[in-house]
Amino acid sequence: MEAILENETKITVNEKSVHELDSLFKPKAIAIIGASSKELSIGNVILKNLIHYGYTGKIFPINPKEPTVRDIKAYPTIFDVPGDIDLAHVIIPSKFVPQIIEDCGKRGIKSVIINSAGFSEMGEEGVALQKAFLANAKKYGVRIFGPNCQGIINADPQYNAYCDFTFTFPKPGSISIVALSGGVGAFIMQSLFDLEIGMHMYASNGNACDVSISEVVKYYGDDDGTKAIILYTEGFHKPKEFMDVAKIVSKKKPILAMKSGRTEEGAKAAASHTGSLAGVDITTELIFEKTGILAFNNEEEMCQAAMAFSTQPIPKGNRVGIITNSGGPAVIATDELVSAGLQLPALSDRAKNILIETMLPEATIGNPIDVVATGGGKHFRSALDVLMQEETIDSVYINFVTAPFTDTDEVARQIVEVNKQKRKPIVCNFMTNMSLERFQVTAKILKDGGVPCYSFPTTAAKALGALYKYYKVQNRNIGEAKIFNDVNKTEVENILLQAKNEKKEFLKSAQTYNILSQYKIPVADWQIANDVNDAIKAAEEIGFPVVIKADAESLVHKSDSGGVVINLKNADEVKATVEKMKKAFEAKDLKFFVQKFLSDGRELIAGVSAKKDLGHLIMFGIGGIYVEVMKDVVFKISPVTEMEANEMLSQIKTSKLLDGVRGEKGIHKQSVIEIIQRISQLVTDFPQIQEMDLNPIMAFEDKAFVVDARIKIKKD
Ligand code: ADP
Ligand code: MG
């Protein structure tokens, strides 16, 4: 029976371990094509690193001229090497690479890291070379990592595969890194090393012509040795593919990423609001949000959080208990914890009774529990035990200042013992003088015991905040986008085709409003008039009061130039307005857009802007003519689900306005939420829509109407 069971487990383990990228990350034999005896060369450093890191597999330097490189037998070509080769490093001039890849294919090598540069990053000639070697790789099923890249590292002692030319030699651990930029990847790896955080795998894939960031993230997601992933990228080649992967992986383990640098300078002034408000590239950030990737403001915060992720369980809620032996730091921590969304619940009577018995008389019993500076190991322990037992506490934050009159090692040992139970996450703000040997010992006890230690209350609190954020990711389900079946797709198709045939970028008002109506997006009653009599007739049919807007292709912001006159109460006012506009606007195609006047609405904006290879960004916020000044808008990537549309309303800074302030009535949120979902469906159905602005949408207590709309489509 036992033997059978053992067999069975072996089979499943084997099945799981067979993965295409295993030849890259878990190579058993590596050839270094371009291995060199020259000390300061990449072909030498890679070999040196493999040896130095204790690579457990076979190394075959390939060099046609040298019999040995760094005292290891070298071979003139890969065909002279005895036995299998899983992985080859290619460190030769780019022009020879296509032929070498062909050879690798013939030789049955499964993965190749091309460290050499001189490909797609170098203009036309390089692009052609990259295409040529890729074609050869495809022919034989060789996977290419790079080119123009650092490589990979597998710190698992089973492999110790340091297939990289950098200089940090990480301790084995559970954090895996994937970075497009080698420079950033390397300093993140070094930062983890400095913080004494172990690393599992590392990948920096340069031009990423074959093995992509998405593929590596997926691989790490399935890899049992990876507890958390650090990702650095400045954008995505195939954002959709990445999102599909990230969505799944982020539910399994945390993905930590940095918000990439954004500056206003990058913004292109667009004709319409959504374009200019989206401005600089926020897409990466939105991809992170939608897929549950934890975005950090800077690399330091990210690495500090990684320390907590590498050792601590994920909390099961936002309720934190604080233990402190000094008052002030607890105040600072509380501020940070609360702004990260955590709460400090009161302790139960049961907990308080235990603490009254066990704490020093001068201790404060509550949340925070102040064990006071004279508190020792047993006091910390009792406080920890109590918090671990409290059902209303999900995580523990500790301020530990090394009071010279206490046995700090004993305090550390008690913290470590409780930490080892792994019941609830613990972070520790450890305040000490590290130049004193005595406290170095205390620090080592904590570190060896897997307690994430920080030297500022805010840093520790932020790390705990990140753990909580991941709890939210795990429990967030945005659902699927709703499909409205009452829309008329064919009619919109016709209108868009007509606009395309007219070779117009911006749709005419009539076309725009008709499209909205076909998707049941409520618009204020309107008609288009050619002259005064038309306008009066239209106004009478719509019913006074009305608004008249000068309507011509060249007019973008109509009200800036007196092209919008509101609240016209009778035919005379309509007549006067039309005549005035006729004089003011010279446009040949000038018409008069007559619209129902809707008074006292809350002006909102919804908009859309197309993103290549991704879909559309959907925007929502406070609208009207001051939208650019207020900039109170939020974005999501289409298709937007009902939950996301809901979130948009609450994520704007002035979301309270929507509920009504100072006796004002609130707006009918559900109508607006539906409009957002319907425009999301519209642009998903018609990707040729490049931009759309509904500004304003007039929202009332019981409904909402679009009163100004603009749609821009792809010209060709
Ligand atoms: P533009 O954005 O091109 O300047 P709009 O059509 O948005 O022109 O009109 C400008 C402003 O006029 C709106 O922000 C709103 O305050 C007001 N307005 C426009 N149409 C109406 C309407 N039908 N009912 C009430 N107010 C309106
Ligand atoms: Mg407008």
mmCIF file of C-alpha atoms in Angstrom, residues 49 82 93 152 158 187 264 283 323-324 332 336 341 374 391 424 427 431 450-451 467 480 489 510 530 532 618 656 660:
data_model
loop_
_atom_site.group_PDB
_atom_site.id
_atom_site.type_symbol
_atom_site.label_atom_id
_atom_site.label_comp_id
_atom_site.label_asym_id
_atom_site.label_seq_id
_atom_site.Cartn_x
_atom_site.Cartn_y
_atom_site.Cartn_z
ATOM 1 C CA ASN A 49 29.311 33.166 -11.553
ATOM 2 C CA PRO A 82 29.088 14.716 -24.871
ATOM 3 C CA PRO A 93 28.502 38.902 -31.999
ATOM 4 C CA ILE A 152 18.087 33.926 -15.115
ATOM 5 C CA GLN A 158 19.160 21.898 -5.883
ATOM 6 C CA PHE A 187 19.246 46.552 -7.887
ATOM 7 C CA GLU A 264 3.049 65.360 -17.230
ATOM 8 C CA THR A 283 -2.477 52.213 -18.426
ATOM 9 C CA ILE A 323 1.928 45.812 21.052
ATOM 10 C CA THR A 324 4.366 48.541 21.999
ATOM 11 C CA ILE A 332 2.827 57.083 14.258
ATOM 12 C CA GLU A 336 -0.198 54.788 8.915
ATOM 13 C CA GLY A 341 -7.446 50.768 5.752
ATOM 14 C CA THR A 374 10.415 47.874 31.519
ATOM 15 C CA GLU A 391 -11.071 36.468 17.239
ATOM 16 C CA LYS A 424 -1.476 35.695 12.145
ATOM 17 C CA VAL A 427 5.541 42.917 11.622
ATOM 18 C CA MET A 431 14.207 50.462 17.263
ATOM 19 C CA GLY A 450 11.662 35.064 10.342
ATOM 20 C CA VAL A 451 10.288 38.207 11.971
ATOM 21 C CA LEU A 467 -0.311 42.275 3.406
ATOM 22 C CA GLU A 480 -17.982 39.827 -15.596
ATOM 23 C CA LYS A 489 -25.598 46.973 -32.945
ATOM 24 C CA ALA A 510 -26.741 63.678 -35.150
ATOM 25 C CA ASN A 530 -30.717 74.852 -40.315
ATOM 26 C CA VAL A 532 -34.306 80.418 -37.406
ATOM 27 C CA ILE A 618 -13.197 54.388 -19.450
ATOM 28 C CA LYS A 656 -19.635 62.738 -1.347
ATOM 29 C CA GLY A 660 -25.824 65.448 -1.900
#
